[in-house]
Short mmCIF file of C-alpha atoms and ligand atoms in Angstrom, two decimals:
data_model
loop_
_atom_site.label_atom_id
_atom_site.label_comp_id
_atom_site.label_asym_id
_atom_site.label_seq_id
_atom_site.Cartn_x
_atom_site.Cartn_y
_atom_site.Cartn_z
CA UNK A 1365 -9.48 5.19 -21.49
CA UNK A 1366 -8.21 7.57 -23.67
CA UNK A 1367 -11.64 8.75 -24.40
CA UNK A 1368 -12.30 9.15 -20.68
CA UNK A 1369 -9.20 11.10 -19.97
CA UNK A 1370 -10.33 13.68 -22.77
CA UNK A 1371 -14.00 14.11 -21.86
CA UNK A 1372 -14.86 17.56 -20.11
CA UNK A 1373 -15.45 15.61 -16.67
CA UNK A 1374 -11.94 14.25 -16.57
CA UNK A 1375 -8.79 15.89 -15.48
CA UNK A 1376 -7.12 16.05 -11.51
CA UNK A 1377 -10.58 17.27 -10.08
CA UNK A 1378 -12.95 15.13 -11.46
CA UNK A 1379 -10.95 11.96 -11.37
CA UNK A 1380 -11.67 10.94 -8.18
CA UNK A 1381 -15.49 10.37 -8.63
CA UNK A 1382 -14.65 8.31 -11.60
CA UNK A 1383 -14.48 4.52 -11.54
CA UNK A 1384 -10.50 3.80 -11.11
CA UNK A 1385 -8.38 2.44 -13.66
CA UNK A 1386 -8.14 -1.38 -13.64
CA UNK A 1387 -5.07 -2.66 -11.86
CA UNK A 1388 -2.01 -4.77 -12.45
CA UNK A 1389 -1.36 -6.90 -9.33
CA UNK A 1390 1.79 -8.82 -9.36
CA UNK A 1391 2.23 -11.67 -6.61
CA UNK A 1392 5.29 -13.65 -5.42
CA UNK A 1393 3.69 -16.98 -4.54
CA UNK A 1394 6.10 -17.77 -1.49
CA UNK A 1395 5.81 -19.57 1.70
CA UNK A 1396 4.67 -23.16 0.17
CA UNK A 1397 7.92 -24.82 2.21
CA UNK A 1398 7.03 -23.58 5.39
CA UNK A 1399 3.14 -24.27 5.21
CA UNK A 1400 3.99 -27.75 4.53
CA UNK A 1401 6.57 -27.75 7.27
CA UNK A 1402 4.20 -26.68 10.00
CA UNK A 1403 1.81 -29.48 9.12
CA UNK A 1404 4.96 -32.18 9.40
CA UNK A 1405 4.34 -32.80 5.12
CA UNK A 1406 6.74 -32.96 2.52
CA UNK A 1407 7.51 -29.54 0.77
CA UNK A 1408 5.74 -31.20 -2.54
CA UNK A 1409 2.25 -30.82 -0.59
CA UNK A 1410 2.86 -27.25 -0.04
CA UNK A 1411 3.45 -26.73 -3.61
CA UNK A 1412 0.39 -28.49 -4.73
CA UNK A 1413 -1.83 -26.42 -2.21
CA UNK A 1414 0.15 -23.35 -3.67
CA UNK A 1415 -1.86 -24.23 -6.81
CA UNK A 1416 -4.92 -24.46 -5.08
CA UNK A 1417 -4.32 -20.80 -3.60
CA UNK A 1418 -3.64 -19.48 -7.15
CA UNK A 1419 -6.75 -20.75 -8.51
CA UNK A 1420 -8.85 -19.03 -5.35
CA UNK A 1421 -6.65 -15.58 -6.24
CA UNK A 1422 -7.06 -15.76 -9.89
CA UNK A 1423 -10.89 -16.23 -9.41
CA UNK A 1424 -11.20 -13.56 -6.91
CA UNK A 1425 -9.16 -11.00 -8.87
CA UNK A 1426 -11.66 -9.61 -11.38
CA UNK A 1427 -14.17 -8.71 -8.72
CA UNK A 1428 -11.55 -6.44 -7.28
CA UNK A 1429 -10.79 -4.42 -10.05
CA UNK A 1430 -7.74 -6.01 -11.07
CA UNK A 1431 -6.94 -6.90 -14.96
CA UNK A 1432 -3.62 -8.30 -14.93
CA UNK A 1433 -2.49 -10.75 -12.33
CA UNK A 1434 1.37 -11.79 -12.82
CA UNK A 1435 2.41 -14.56 -10.51
CA UNK A 1436 5.86 -15.75 -9.84
CA UNK A 1437 5.69 -19.65 -9.93
CA UNK A 1438 9.31 -20.63 -10.45
CA UNK A 1439 12.84 -18.13 -10.75
CA UNK A 1440 15.96 -18.49 -12.42
CA UNK A 1441 17.42 -19.50 -9.22
CA UNK A 1442 14.86 -21.94 -8.07
CA UNK A 1443 16.99 -24.50 -10.05
CA UNK A 1444 19.52 -24.84 -7.04
CA UNK A 1445 16.91 -26.51 -5.16
CA UNK A 1446 17.00 -30.16 -4.56
CA UNK A 1447 16.32 -32.23 -7.87
CA UNK A 1448 13.10 -34.01 -6.59
CA UNK A 1449 11.62 -30.39 -5.68
CA UNK A 1450 12.65 -28.81 -8.78
CA UNK A 1451 10.86 -31.90 -10.59
CA UNK A 1452 7.70 -31.19 -8.37
CA UNK A 1453 7.74 -27.39 -9.25
CA UNK A 1454 7.99 -28.34 -13.08
CA UNK A 1455 5.07 -30.77 -12.44
CA UNK A 1456 2.95 -27.75 -11.39
CA UNK A 1457 2.02 -26.15 -14.64
CA UNK A 1458 0.59 -29.30 -15.76
CA UNK A 1459 -1.21 -29.57 -13.05
CA UNK A 1460 -2.57 -26.24 -12.95
CA UNK A 1461 -3.69 -26.10 -16.84
CA UNK A 1462 -5.14 -29.73 -17.11
CA UNK A 1463 -7.67 -28.56 -14.40
CA UNK A 1464 -8.02 -25.22 -15.37
CA UNK A 1465 -7.27 -24.17 -18.83
CA UNK A 1466 -10.69 -24.84 -20.36
CA UNK A 1467 -12.28 -22.52 -17.58
CA UNK A 1468 -9.63 -19.93 -18.32
CA UNK A 1469 -10.64 -20.01 -21.88
CA UNK A 1470 -14.31 -19.57 -21.41
CA UNK A 1471 -13.76 -17.21 -18.77
CA UNK A 1472 -11.93 -14.46 -21.25
CA UNK A 1473 -8.67 -15.01 -19.54
CA UNK A 1474 -5.28 -14.76 -21.74
CA UNK A 1475 -2.69 -16.80 -19.94
CA UNK A 1476 0.88 -16.00 -21.04
CA UNK A 1477 3.89 -17.59 -19.40
CA UNK A 1478 6.98 -15.31 -19.08
CA UNK A 1479 10.51 -16.34 -18.44
CA UNK A 1480 13.17 -18.53 -20.78
CA UNK A 1481 12.13 -21.70 -22.29
CA UNK A 1482 15.52 -22.94 -22.20
CA UNK A 1483 15.91 -25.50 -19.73
CA UNK A 1484 12.12 -26.32 -19.74
CA UNK A 1485 11.55 -29.75 -21.17
CA UNK A 1486 10.02 -30.12 -24.54
CA UNK A 1487 6.66 -31.57 -23.06
CA UNK A 1488 6.45 -28.49 -20.53
CA UNK A 1489 7.20 -26.09 -23.43
CA UNK A 1490 4.76 -27.44 -25.64
CA UNK A 1491 2.17 -27.57 -22.86
CA UNK A 1492 3.01 -23.70 -22.40
CA UNK A 1493 2.45 -22.87 -25.88
CA UNK A 1494 -0.70 -24.82 -26.16
CA UNK A 1495 -2.36 -22.73 -23.12
CA UNK A 1496 -1.01 -19.74 -24.71
CA UNK A 1497 -2.24 -20.44 -28.24
CA UNK A 1498 -5.81 -21.66 -26.83
CA UNK A 1499 -6.33 -18.73 -24.92
CA UNK A 1500 -4.62 -15.94 -27.27
CA UNK A 1501 -8.12 -14.28 -28.60
CA UNK A 1502 -8.96 -13.78 -24.93
CA UNK A 1503 -8.73 -9.96 -23.42
CA UNK A 1504 -11.20 -10.08 -20.29
CA UNK A 1505 -8.65 -10.80 -18.01
CA UNK A 1506 -4.47 -11.32 -18.36
CA UNK A 1507 -2.83 -14.01 -16.36
CA UNK A 1508 1.11 -13.84 -16.86
CA UNK A 1509 2.82 -16.70 -15.33
CA UNK A 1510 6.68 -16.21 -14.37
CA UNK A 1511 8.14 -19.45 -14.73
CA UNK A 1512 11.74 -20.00 -15.16
CA UNK A 1513 11.72 -16.27 -14.98
CA UNK A 1514 14.45 -14.15 -13.33
CA UNK A 1515 14.28 -10.03 -13.70
CA UNK A 1516 17.81 -9.81 -14.34
CA UNK A 1517 17.48 -12.74 -16.88
CA UNK A 1518 14.75 -10.84 -18.95
CA UNK A 1519 16.63 -7.31 -18.92
CA UNK A 1520 19.91 -9.22 -19.77
CA UNK A 1521 17.62 -11.05 -22.81
CA UNK A 1522 16.15 -7.92 -23.90
CA UNK A 1523 19.61 -6.01 -23.86
CA UNK A 1524 20.74 -8.83 -25.94
CA UNK A 1525 17.74 -8.81 -28.41
CA UNK A 1526 18.56 -4.79 -28.94
CA UNK A 1527 22.07 -5.67 -29.51
CA UNK A 1528 21.01 -8.10 -32.04
CA UNK A 1529 18.91 -5.49 -33.90
CA UNK A 1530 21.70 -2.94 -33.80
CA UNK A 1531 24.15 -6.00 -35.26
CA UNK A 1532 21.94 -6.55 -38.26
CA UNK A 1533 20.86 -2.91 -38.95
CA UNK A 1534 17.93 -3.18 -37.45
CA UNK A 1535 18.24 -0.28 -34.74
CA UNK A 1536 20.70 2.30 -33.87
CA UNK A 1537 22.28 2.64 -30.34
CA UNK A 1538 21.21 6.41 -30.18
CA UNK A 1539 17.18 5.20 -30.34
CA UNK A 1540 17.38 3.44 -27.29
CA UNK A 1541 14.89 4.76 -24.79
CA UNK A 1542 13.46 3.44 -21.51
CA UNK A 1543 10.25 2.72 -23.74
CA UNK A 1544 11.97 1.00 -26.47
CA UNK A 1545 14.21 -1.14 -24.13
CA UNK A 1546 10.81 -2.15 -22.28
CA UNK A 1547 9.33 -3.47 -25.41
CA UNK A 1548 11.95 -6.06 -25.57
CA UNK A 1549 10.91 -7.47 -22.01
CA UNK A 1550 8.84 -10.52 -21.41
CA UNK A 1551 6.25 -8.31 -20.06
CA UNK A 1552 5.87 -6.08 -22.89
CA UNK A 1553 2.40 -6.41 -23.69
CA UNK A 1554 1.39 -5.52 -20.13
CA UNK A 1555 1.11 -2.39 -18.15
CA UNK A 1556 3.76 -1.72 -15.47
CA UNK A 1557 2.26 -3.51 -12.13
CA UNK A 1558 0.81 -1.23 -9.77
CA UNK A 1559 1.38 -3.06 -6.72
CA UNK A 1560 3.50 -6.08 -5.99
CA UNK A 1561 2.47 -8.40 -3.13
CA UNK A 1562 4.75 -10.99 -1.43
CA UNK A 1563 2.94 -13.13 1.38
CA UNK A 1564 4.83 -15.33 4.08
CA UNK A 1565 6.59 -12.40 5.83
CA UNK A 1566 9.53 -12.12 3.56
CA UNK A 1567 10.36 -8.41 2.56
CA UNK A 1568 12.36 -8.52 -0.89
CA UNK A 1569 11.55 -8.94 -4.41
CA UNK A 1570 14.04 -12.14 -5.07
CA UNK A 1571 14.60 -10.98 -9.03
CA UNK A 1572 10.79 -10.45 -9.52
CA UNK A 1573 10.08 -7.89 -12.16
CA UNK A 1574 13.08 -5.49 -11.45
CA UNK A 1575 12.85 -3.08 -14.35
CA UNK A 1576 8.87 -2.74 -14.17
CA UNK A 1577 8.71 -2.61 -10.04
CA UNK A 1578 10.11 0.92 -10.60
CA UNK A 1579 6.88 2.52 -9.27
CA UNK A 1580 5.33 -0.53 -7.96
CA UNK A 1581 3.97 -0.13 -4.47
CA UNK A 1582 5.12 -3.36 -2.35
CA UNK A 1583 3.06 -4.89 0.06
CA UNK A 1584 4.19 -7.75 2.22
CA UNK A 1585 1.44 -9.99 4.33
CA UNK A 1586 2.01 -12.39 7.23
CA UNK A 1587 0.20 -15.16 5.17
CA UNK A 1588 1.88 -18.37 3.82
CA UNK A 1589 0.83 -18.78 0.26
CA UNK A 1590 -1.04 -21.84 0.21
CA UNK A 1591 -3.71 -20.03 2.85
CA UNK A 1592 -3.95 -17.33 0.54
CA UNK A 1593 -7.35 -16.14 -0.81
CA UNK A 1594 -9.76 -13.50 -1.73
CA UNK A 1595 -9.62 -11.85 1.70
CA UNK A 1596 -6.30 -11.49 1.67
CA UNK A 1597 -5.96 -9.94 -2.18
CA UNK A 1598 -8.68 -7.52 -0.99
CA UNK A 1599 -6.53 -6.62 2.62
CA UNK A 1600 -3.65 -6.06 0.23
CA UNK A 1601 -5.49 -3.92 -2.10
CA UNK A 1602 -6.76 -1.79 0.94
CA UNK A 1603 -3.30 -1.14 2.02
CA UNK A 1604 -2.68 -0.20 -1.98
CA UNK A 1605 -5.37 2.39 -1.79
CA UNK A 1606 -4.08 3.97 0.96
CA UNK A 1607 -0.67 4.53 -0.62
CA UNK A 1608 0.01 7.89 -1.83
CA UNK A 1609 1.43 7.69 -5.56
CA UNK A 1610 3.60 10.32 -6.75
CA UNK A 1611 5.64 9.02 -9.48
CA UNK A 1612 8.71 11.25 -8.19
CA UNK A 1613 6.64 14.38 -8.79
CA UNK A 1614 4.52 16.21 -5.73
CA UNK A 1615 0.84 16.21 -5.13
CA UNK A 1616 -1.04 19.53 -6.13
CA UNK A 1617 -1.45 20.77 -2.47
CA UNK A 1618 2.16 20.76 -1.91
CA UNK A 1619 3.18 22.67 -5.12
CA UNK A 1620 0.46 25.63 -3.80
CA UNK A 1621 1.70 25.16 -0.38
CA UNK A 1622 5.50 25.49 -1.62
CA UNK A 1623 4.25 28.58 -4.01
C1 IPE B 1890 7.17 -20.69 -2.85
O1 IPE B 1890 7.42 -21.33 -1.87
C2 IPE B 1890 7.33 -21.51 -4.10
C3 IPE B 1890 8.49 -21.06 -5.04
C4 IPE B 1890 9.58 -20.55 -4.78
C5 IPE B 1890 9.00 -22.14 -6.19
P1 IPE B 1890 8.86 -22.09 -1.18
O2 IPE B 1890 8.98 -22.84 -1.63
O3 IPE B 1890 9.65 -20.71 -1.63
O4 IPE B 1890 8.29 -21.89 0.44
P2 IPE B 1890 9.07 -21.39 1.52
O5 IPE B 1890 9.80 -20.15 1.34
O6 IPE B 1890 10.52 -22.59 1.76
O7 IPE B 1890 8.16 -21.63 2.70
MG1 MG B 1891 10.47 -18.95 -0.23
#
């Protein structure tokens, strides 16, 4: 990537002819309950069907130039759901890893679970740590699963870690920059998401990647998550490709026009 940027053919003019940089796509997996309700099924079956949609999406992603995929599986606010539903949601990582971790490992996927470990059962924490350790050597594709994750909780945790560093004499308040702060977030090892997709028709972030979303394109789709698959992901990326990303700046043509 760095070498490409320094090559004589790179730069603002030459860039469009080059392969686009790999994408970080984030997805709010929403609509499981409505999917089940429409079929007269218990919500638990909607969540199980959601795991199948996750499998389809993960397997479709690499061919669509996606290198990082971050999915929202359970939020810090989801604890307020009925206990039986929380229990069902807590069982999903096991269901997913039992069926897929060997394949993910083999296919070069590095799995990370981002979110608070407090509140998770010791069995679940072990399962998560095992899945991460087993795939830690992989670097072909990065799958981040946000579980017991909240954007505000993560920002508060990052602030606490920095404050602890200051209290211990390892850091000084005046050193704090956006970059240093971001290095304390759970997503520190991934680039910022290029696009955040939310299916199910809802149009909000619901506490997902609040810091990281600064310049993400938001794409909302009218499909319930258990129905999601390669075609929907492809359609979302087509919408994304049509967006004009300026990061607060202006495009070169407008600079010329203004002059
Ligand atoms: C997404 O589906 C799963 C989680 C948020 C854990 P929902 O359970 O939110 O489904 P709806 O929104 O009720 O349809
Ligand atoms: Mg929902």
